[in-house]
CSV table of C-alpha atoms in Angstrom, one decimal:
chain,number,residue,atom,x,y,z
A,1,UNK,CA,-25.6,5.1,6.7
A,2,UNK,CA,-25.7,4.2,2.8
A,3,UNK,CA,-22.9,2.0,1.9
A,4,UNK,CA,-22.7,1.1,-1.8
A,5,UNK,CA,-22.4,-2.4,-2.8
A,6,UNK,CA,-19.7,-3.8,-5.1
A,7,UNK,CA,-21.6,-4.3,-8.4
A,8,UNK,CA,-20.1,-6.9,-10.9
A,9,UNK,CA,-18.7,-5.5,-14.0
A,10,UNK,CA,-21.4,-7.1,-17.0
A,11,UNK,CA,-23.2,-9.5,-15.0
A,12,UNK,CA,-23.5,-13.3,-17.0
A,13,UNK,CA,-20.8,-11.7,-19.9
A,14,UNK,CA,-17.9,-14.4,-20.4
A,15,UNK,CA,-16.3,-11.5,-22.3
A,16,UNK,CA,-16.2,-8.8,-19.6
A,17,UNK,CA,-14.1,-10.5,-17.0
A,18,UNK,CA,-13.7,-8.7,-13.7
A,19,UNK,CA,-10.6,-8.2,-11.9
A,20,UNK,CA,-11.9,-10.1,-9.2
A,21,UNK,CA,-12.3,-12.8,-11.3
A,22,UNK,CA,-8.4,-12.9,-12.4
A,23,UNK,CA,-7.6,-12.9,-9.0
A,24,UNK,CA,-9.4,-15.7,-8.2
A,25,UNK,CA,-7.9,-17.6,-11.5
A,26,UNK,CA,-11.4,-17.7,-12.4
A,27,UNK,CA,-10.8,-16.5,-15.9
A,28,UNK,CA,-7.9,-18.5,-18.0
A,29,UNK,CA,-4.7,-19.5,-17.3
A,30,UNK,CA,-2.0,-17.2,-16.8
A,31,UNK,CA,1.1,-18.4,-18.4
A,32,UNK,CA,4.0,-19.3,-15.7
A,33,UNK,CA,6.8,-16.7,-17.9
A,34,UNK,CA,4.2,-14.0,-16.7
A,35,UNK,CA,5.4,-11.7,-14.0
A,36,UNK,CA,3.6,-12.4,-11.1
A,37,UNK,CA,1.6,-10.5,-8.0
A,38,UNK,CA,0.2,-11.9,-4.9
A,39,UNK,CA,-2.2,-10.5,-2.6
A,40,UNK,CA,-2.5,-10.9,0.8
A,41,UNK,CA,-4.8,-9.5,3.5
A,42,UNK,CA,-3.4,-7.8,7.0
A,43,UNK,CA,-6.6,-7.0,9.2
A,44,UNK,CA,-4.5,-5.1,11.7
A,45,UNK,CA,-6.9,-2.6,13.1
A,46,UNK,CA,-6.1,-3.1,17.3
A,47,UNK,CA,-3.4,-1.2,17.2
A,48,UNK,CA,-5.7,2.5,16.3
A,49,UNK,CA,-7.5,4.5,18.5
A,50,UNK,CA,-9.9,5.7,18.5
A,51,UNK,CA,-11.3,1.7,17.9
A,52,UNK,CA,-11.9,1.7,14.0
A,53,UNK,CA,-12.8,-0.8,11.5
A,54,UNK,CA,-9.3,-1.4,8.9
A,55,UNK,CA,-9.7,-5.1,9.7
A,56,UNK,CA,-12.6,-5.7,7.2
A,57,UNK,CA,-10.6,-4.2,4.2
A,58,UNK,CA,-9.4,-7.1,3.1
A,59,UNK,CA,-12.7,-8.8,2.7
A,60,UNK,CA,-14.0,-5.5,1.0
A,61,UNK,CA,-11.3,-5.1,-1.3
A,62,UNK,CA,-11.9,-8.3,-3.0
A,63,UNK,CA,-15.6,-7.8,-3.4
A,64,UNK,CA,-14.8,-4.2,-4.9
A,65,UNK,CA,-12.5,-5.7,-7.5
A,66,UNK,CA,-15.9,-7.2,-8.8
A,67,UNK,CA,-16.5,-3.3,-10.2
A,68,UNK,CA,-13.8,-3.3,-12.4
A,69,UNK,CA,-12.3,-4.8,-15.0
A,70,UNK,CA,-9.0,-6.7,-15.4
A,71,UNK,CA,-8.2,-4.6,-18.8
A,72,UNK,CA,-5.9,-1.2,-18.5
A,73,UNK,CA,-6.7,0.9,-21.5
A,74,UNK,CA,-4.0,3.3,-22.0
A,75,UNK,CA,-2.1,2.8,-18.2
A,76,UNK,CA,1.5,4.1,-17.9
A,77,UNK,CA,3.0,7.5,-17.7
A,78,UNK,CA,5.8,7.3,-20.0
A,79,UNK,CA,4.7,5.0,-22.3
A,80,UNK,CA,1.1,4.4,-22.2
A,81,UNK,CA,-0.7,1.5,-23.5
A,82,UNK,CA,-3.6,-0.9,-22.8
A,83,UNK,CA,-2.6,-4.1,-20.5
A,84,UNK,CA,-4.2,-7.1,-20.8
A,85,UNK,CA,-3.6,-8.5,-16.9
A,86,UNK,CA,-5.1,-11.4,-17.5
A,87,UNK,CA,-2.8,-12.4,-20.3
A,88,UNK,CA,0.3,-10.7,-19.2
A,89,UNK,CA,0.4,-11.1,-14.7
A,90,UNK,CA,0.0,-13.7,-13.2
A,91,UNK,CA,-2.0,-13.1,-9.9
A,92,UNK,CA,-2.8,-15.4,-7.0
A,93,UNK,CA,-4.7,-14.7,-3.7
A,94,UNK,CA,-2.3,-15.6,-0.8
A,95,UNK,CA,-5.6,-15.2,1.7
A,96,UNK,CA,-6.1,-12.8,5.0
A,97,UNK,CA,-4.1,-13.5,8.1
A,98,UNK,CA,-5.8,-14.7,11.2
A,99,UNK,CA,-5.1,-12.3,13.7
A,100,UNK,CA,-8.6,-10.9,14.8
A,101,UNK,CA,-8.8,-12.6,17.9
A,102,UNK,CA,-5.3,-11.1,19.5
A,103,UNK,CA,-4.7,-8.1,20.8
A,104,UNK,CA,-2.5,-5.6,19.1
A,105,UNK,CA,1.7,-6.4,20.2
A,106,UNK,CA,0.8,-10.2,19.7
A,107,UNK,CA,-1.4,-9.6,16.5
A,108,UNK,CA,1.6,-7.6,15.4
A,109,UNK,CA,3.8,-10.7,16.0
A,110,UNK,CA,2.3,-13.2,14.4
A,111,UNK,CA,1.9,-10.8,11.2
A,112,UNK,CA,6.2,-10.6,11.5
A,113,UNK,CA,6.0,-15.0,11.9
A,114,UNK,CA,3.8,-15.0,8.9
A,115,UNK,CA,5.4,-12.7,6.6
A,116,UNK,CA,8.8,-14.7,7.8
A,117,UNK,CA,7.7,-17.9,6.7
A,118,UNK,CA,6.4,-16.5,3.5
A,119,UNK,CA,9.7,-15.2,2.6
A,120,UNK,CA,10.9,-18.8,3.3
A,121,UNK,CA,8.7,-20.1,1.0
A,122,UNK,CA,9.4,-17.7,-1.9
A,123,UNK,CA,7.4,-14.5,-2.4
A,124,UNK,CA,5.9,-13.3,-6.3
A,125,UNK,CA,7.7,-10.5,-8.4
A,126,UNK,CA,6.0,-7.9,-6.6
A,127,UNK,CA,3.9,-8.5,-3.2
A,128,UNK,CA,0.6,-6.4,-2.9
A,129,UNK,CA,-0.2,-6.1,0.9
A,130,UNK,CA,-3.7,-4.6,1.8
A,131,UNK,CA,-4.4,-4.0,5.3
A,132,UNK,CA,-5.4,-3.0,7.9
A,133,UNK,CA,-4.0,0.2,9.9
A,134,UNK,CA,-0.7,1.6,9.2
A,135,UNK,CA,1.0,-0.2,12.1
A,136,UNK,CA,1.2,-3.5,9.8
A,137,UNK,CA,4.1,-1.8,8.1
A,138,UNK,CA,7.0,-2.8,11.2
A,139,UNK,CA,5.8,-6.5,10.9
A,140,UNK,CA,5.6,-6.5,6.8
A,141,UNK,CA,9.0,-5.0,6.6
A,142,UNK,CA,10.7,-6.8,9.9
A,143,UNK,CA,9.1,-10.2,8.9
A,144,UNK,CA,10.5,-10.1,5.2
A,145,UNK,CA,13.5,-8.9,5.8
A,146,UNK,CA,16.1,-10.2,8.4
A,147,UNK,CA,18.4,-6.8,7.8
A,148,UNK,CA,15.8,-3.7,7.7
A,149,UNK,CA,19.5,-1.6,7.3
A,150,UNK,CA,19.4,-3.2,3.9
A,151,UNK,CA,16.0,-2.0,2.9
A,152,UNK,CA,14.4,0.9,1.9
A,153,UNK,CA,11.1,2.6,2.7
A,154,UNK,CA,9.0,4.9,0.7
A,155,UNK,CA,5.7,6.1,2.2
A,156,UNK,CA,3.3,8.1,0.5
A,157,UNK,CA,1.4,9.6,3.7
A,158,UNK,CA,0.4,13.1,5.3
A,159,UNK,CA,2.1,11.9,8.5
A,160,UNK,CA,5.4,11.1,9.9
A,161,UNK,CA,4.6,8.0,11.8
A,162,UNK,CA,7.6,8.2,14.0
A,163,UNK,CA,5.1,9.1,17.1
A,164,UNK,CA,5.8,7.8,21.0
A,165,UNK,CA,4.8,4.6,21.7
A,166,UNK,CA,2.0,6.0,24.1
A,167,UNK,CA,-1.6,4.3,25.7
A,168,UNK,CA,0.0,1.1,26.9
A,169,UNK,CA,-0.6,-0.5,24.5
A,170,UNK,CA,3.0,-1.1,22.5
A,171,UNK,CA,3.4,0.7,18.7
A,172,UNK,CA,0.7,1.8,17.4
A,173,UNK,CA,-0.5,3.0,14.1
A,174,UNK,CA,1.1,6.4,14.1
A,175,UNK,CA,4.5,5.3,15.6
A,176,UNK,CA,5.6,2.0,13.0
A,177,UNK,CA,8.4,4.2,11.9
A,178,UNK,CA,9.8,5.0,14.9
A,179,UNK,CA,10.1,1.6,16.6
A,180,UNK,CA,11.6,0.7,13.1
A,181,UNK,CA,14.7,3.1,13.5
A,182,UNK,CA,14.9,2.5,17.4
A,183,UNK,CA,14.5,-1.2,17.5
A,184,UNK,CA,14.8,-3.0,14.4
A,185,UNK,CA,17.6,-1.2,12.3
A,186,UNK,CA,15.6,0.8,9.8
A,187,UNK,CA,18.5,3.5,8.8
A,188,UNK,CA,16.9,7.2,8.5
A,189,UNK,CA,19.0,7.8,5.7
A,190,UNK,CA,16.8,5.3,3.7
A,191,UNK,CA,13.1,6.5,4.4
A,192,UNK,CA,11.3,8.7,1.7
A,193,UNK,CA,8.2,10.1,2.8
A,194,UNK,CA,6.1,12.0,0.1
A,195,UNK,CA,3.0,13.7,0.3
A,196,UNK,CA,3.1,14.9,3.6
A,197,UNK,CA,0.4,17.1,4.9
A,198,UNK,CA,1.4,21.1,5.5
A,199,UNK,CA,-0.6,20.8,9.0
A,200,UNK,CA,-1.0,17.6,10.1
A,201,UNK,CA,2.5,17.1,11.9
A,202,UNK,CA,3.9,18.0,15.6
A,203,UNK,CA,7.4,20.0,14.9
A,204,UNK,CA,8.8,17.8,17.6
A,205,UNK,CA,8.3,14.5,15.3
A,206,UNK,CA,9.7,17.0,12.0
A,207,UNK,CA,12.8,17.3,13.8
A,208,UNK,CA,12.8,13.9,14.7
A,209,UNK,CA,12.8,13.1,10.7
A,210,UNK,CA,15.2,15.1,10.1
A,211,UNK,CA,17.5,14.3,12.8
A,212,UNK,CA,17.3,10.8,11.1
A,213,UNK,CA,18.2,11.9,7.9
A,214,UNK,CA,14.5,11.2,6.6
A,215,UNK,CA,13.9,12.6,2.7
A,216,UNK,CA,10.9,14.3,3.0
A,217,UNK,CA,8.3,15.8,0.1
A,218,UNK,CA,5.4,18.1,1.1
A,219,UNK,CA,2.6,17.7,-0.5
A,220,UNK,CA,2.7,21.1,-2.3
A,221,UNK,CA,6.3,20.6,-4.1
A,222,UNK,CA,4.9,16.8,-4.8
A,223,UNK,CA,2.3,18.1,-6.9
A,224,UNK,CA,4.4,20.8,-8.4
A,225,UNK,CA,6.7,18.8,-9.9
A,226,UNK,CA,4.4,16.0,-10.8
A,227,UNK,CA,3.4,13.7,-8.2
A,228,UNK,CA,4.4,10.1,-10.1
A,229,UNK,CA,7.8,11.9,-11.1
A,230,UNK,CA,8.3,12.7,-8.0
A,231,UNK,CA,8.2,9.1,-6.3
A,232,UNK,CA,9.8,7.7,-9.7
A,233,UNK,CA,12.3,10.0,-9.0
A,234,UNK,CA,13.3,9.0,-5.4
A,235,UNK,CA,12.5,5.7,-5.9
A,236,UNK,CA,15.3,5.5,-8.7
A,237,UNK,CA,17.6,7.3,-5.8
A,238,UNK,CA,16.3,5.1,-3.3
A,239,UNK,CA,17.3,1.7,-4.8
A,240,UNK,CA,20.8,3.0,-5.6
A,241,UNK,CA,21.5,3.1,-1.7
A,242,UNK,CA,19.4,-0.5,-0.9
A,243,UNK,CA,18.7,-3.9,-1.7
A,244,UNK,CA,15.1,-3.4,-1.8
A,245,UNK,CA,12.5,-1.2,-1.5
A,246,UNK,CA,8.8,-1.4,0.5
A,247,UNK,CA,6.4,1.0,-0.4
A,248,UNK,CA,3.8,2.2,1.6
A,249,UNK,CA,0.5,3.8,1.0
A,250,UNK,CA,-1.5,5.6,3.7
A,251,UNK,CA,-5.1,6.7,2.0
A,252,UNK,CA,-4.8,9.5,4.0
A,253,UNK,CA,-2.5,10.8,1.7
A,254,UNK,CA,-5.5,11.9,-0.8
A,255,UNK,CA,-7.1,15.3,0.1
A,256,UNK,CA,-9.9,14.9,2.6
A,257,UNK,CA,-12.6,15.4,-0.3
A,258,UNK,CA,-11.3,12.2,-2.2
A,259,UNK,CA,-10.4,9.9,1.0
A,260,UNK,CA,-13.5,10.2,3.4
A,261,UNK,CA,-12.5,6.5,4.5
A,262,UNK,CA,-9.1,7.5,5.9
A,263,UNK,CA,-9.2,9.3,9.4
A,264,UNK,CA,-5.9,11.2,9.1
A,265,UNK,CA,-7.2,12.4,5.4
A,266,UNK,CA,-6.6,16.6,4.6
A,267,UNK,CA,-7.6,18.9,2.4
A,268,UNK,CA,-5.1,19.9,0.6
A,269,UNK,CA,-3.7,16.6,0.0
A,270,UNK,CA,-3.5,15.2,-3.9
A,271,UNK,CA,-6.0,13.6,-6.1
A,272,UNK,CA,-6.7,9.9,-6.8
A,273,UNK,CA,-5.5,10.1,-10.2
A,274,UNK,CA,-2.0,11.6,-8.8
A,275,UNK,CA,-2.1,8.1,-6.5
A,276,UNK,CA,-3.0,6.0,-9.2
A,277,UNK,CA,-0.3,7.0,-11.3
A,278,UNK,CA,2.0,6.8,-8.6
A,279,UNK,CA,1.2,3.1,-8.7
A,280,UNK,CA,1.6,2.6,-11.9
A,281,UNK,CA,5.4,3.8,-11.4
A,282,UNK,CA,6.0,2.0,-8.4
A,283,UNK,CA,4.6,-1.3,-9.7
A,284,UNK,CA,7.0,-0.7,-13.0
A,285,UNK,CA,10.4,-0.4,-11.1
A,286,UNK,CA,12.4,-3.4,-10.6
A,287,UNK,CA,13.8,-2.4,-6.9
A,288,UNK,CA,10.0,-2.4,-4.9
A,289,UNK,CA,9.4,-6.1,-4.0
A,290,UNK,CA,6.4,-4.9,-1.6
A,291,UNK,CA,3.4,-2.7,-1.8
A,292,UNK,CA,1.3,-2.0,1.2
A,293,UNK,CA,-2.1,-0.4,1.0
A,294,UNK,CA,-3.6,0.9,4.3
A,295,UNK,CA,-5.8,3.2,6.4
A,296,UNK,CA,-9.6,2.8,4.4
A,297,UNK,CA,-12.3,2.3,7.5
A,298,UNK,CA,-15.4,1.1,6.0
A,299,UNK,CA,-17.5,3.0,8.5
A,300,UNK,CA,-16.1,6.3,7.2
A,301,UNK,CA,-16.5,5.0,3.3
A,302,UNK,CA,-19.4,6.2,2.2
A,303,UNK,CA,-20.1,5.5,-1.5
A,304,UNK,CA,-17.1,3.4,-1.4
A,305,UNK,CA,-14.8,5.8,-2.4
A,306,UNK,CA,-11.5,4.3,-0.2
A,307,UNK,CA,-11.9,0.8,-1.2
A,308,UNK,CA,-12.6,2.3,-5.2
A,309,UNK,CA,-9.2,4.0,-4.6
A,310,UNK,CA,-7.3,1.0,-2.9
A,311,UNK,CA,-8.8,-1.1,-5.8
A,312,UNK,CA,-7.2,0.8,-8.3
A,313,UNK,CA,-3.5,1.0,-6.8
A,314,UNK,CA,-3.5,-2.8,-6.9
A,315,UNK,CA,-4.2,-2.8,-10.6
A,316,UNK,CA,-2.1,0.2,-11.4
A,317,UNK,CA,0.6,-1.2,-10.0
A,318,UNK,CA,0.1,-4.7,-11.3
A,319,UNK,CA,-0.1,-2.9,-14.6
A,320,UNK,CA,2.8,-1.6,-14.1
A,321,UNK,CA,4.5,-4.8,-13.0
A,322,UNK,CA,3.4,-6.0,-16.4
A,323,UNK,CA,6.1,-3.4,-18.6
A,324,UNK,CA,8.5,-3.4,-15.3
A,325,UNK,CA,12.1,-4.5,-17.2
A,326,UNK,CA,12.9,-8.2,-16.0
């Protein structure tokens, strides 16, 4: 299989500087006023069957930042203009977890530990998790926050995620949501789901959803009304009824032609520049504290397209973190 190697922006050009590099900090200083994103790996992948390969995102996704640069020319949805990120965010690299060694229920613990002490120490303006399967959400969310009835969840995703708890082997990727609500306090009433796939949920799981008071937005009436209105519409809801709000992003949520890297990816799902929009939104509003990127498999990526795509959410949203009212 062909996989396509992250190419640097203008190799040797002190005037083309690459995202990457601004991550790094390899290009200027960024001025401490500056809002400010941090990034930090989650290379959950025990927790999916069948066995895939979500724990070497992290490492991928900072190579892939090499192919683009750290300049937005006309970003934004409302508003568009050119952002200079490495003038106007501040970004640091808060490293990968170690976690590859464990098994999935005690990987899944110490992601809660480390995302605890994190909080502890003070988290950036807006924190850009890249994982790693969707399970890493319940430890994210459970780990920053000591009262999950105080926080809201918005997931763009074709699935529910509120599965049984089934193979033995505790939750798993397609059940985060459900051990939420049953074990940690996760209120229903305060999960928005868009982008959900027209045929790739059990009726028994919808009902769950909506027995839990879920807010749910097909894919279809997503797109119809304008995918980045739509979450900047329930976002603006959402954070009237919570302290904070998580976001996050399942891949699979593109149609199946644009997400090859994502196993749960349908056609009939929305386009990347419908995601990357979306991005730009929810790195603009001032409720989301926490963005989590998951679900690209780098054995499924040819060309890759997933890590491409989870590149850009990071700097959509970090452009949008730029203009977000402070």
């Amino acid at each position: 299989m062909y996989i396509r190697e992250p190419m640097p922006g203008i190799p040797g050009d002190p005037a083309w500087p690459t995202a990457a590099e601004w991550l790094r900090g390899d290009y200027g200083e960024q001025p401490a006023s500056a809002p400010h994103i941090g990034v930090i790996g989650v290379p959950l992948s025990q927790s999916s069957a069948p066995p895939a390969a979500q724990h070497m995102t992290p490492a991928l996704f900072r190579q892939h930042l090499e192919r683009f640069a750290c300049f937005g020319a006309g970003v934004g949805i409302t508003d568009p203009r050119s952002v200079y990120l490495s003038e106007e965010v501040r970004a640091s690299d808060l490293g990968t977890l170690e976690i590859g060694h464990l098994h999935n229920v005690p990987a899944q613990e110490k992601i809660k530990t480390e995302f605890t002490e994190l909080a502890a120490r003070g988290v950036p303006d807006l924190l850009f998790c890249i994982g790693g399967d969707d399970a890493v959400m319940r430890p994210v969310l459970t780990g920053l926050h000591e009262d999950p009835g105080r926080i809201g969840l918005m997931m763009l995703d074709s699935h529910h995620d509120v599965r049984l708890g089934y193979r033995n082997q505790g939750p798993h990727n397609g059940a985060a949501v459900r051990f939420m609500i049953e074990e940690d306090g996760l209120l229903g009433s305060n999960v928005v789901q868009i982008g959900i796939a027209p045929f790739g949920n059990s009726p028994v799981y919808r009902r769950y959803c909506d027995e839990h008071g879920f807010t749910i937005v097909e894919a279809g009436p997503a797109r119809r009304e304008g995918f980045a209105a739509c979450v900047a519409r329930h976002l603006d809801q959402l954070a009237e009824r919570v302290d904070t709000i998580i976001v996050d992003i399942d891949v699979d949520v593109l149609d199946a032609g644009y997400g090859p890297a994502s196993p749960g990816a349908r056609p009939g799902q929305i386009a990347p520049w419908e995601l990357h929009e979306a991005c730009n939104v929810i790195g603009a509003h001032p409720a989301v504290s926490t963005l989590i990127v998951v679900e690209v498999d780098k054995t499924m990526d040819l060309f890759g397209t997933g890590l491409d795509n989870a590149c850009v959410c990071f700097l959509q949203a970090a452009c949008g973190l730029a203009v977000r009212p402070r």
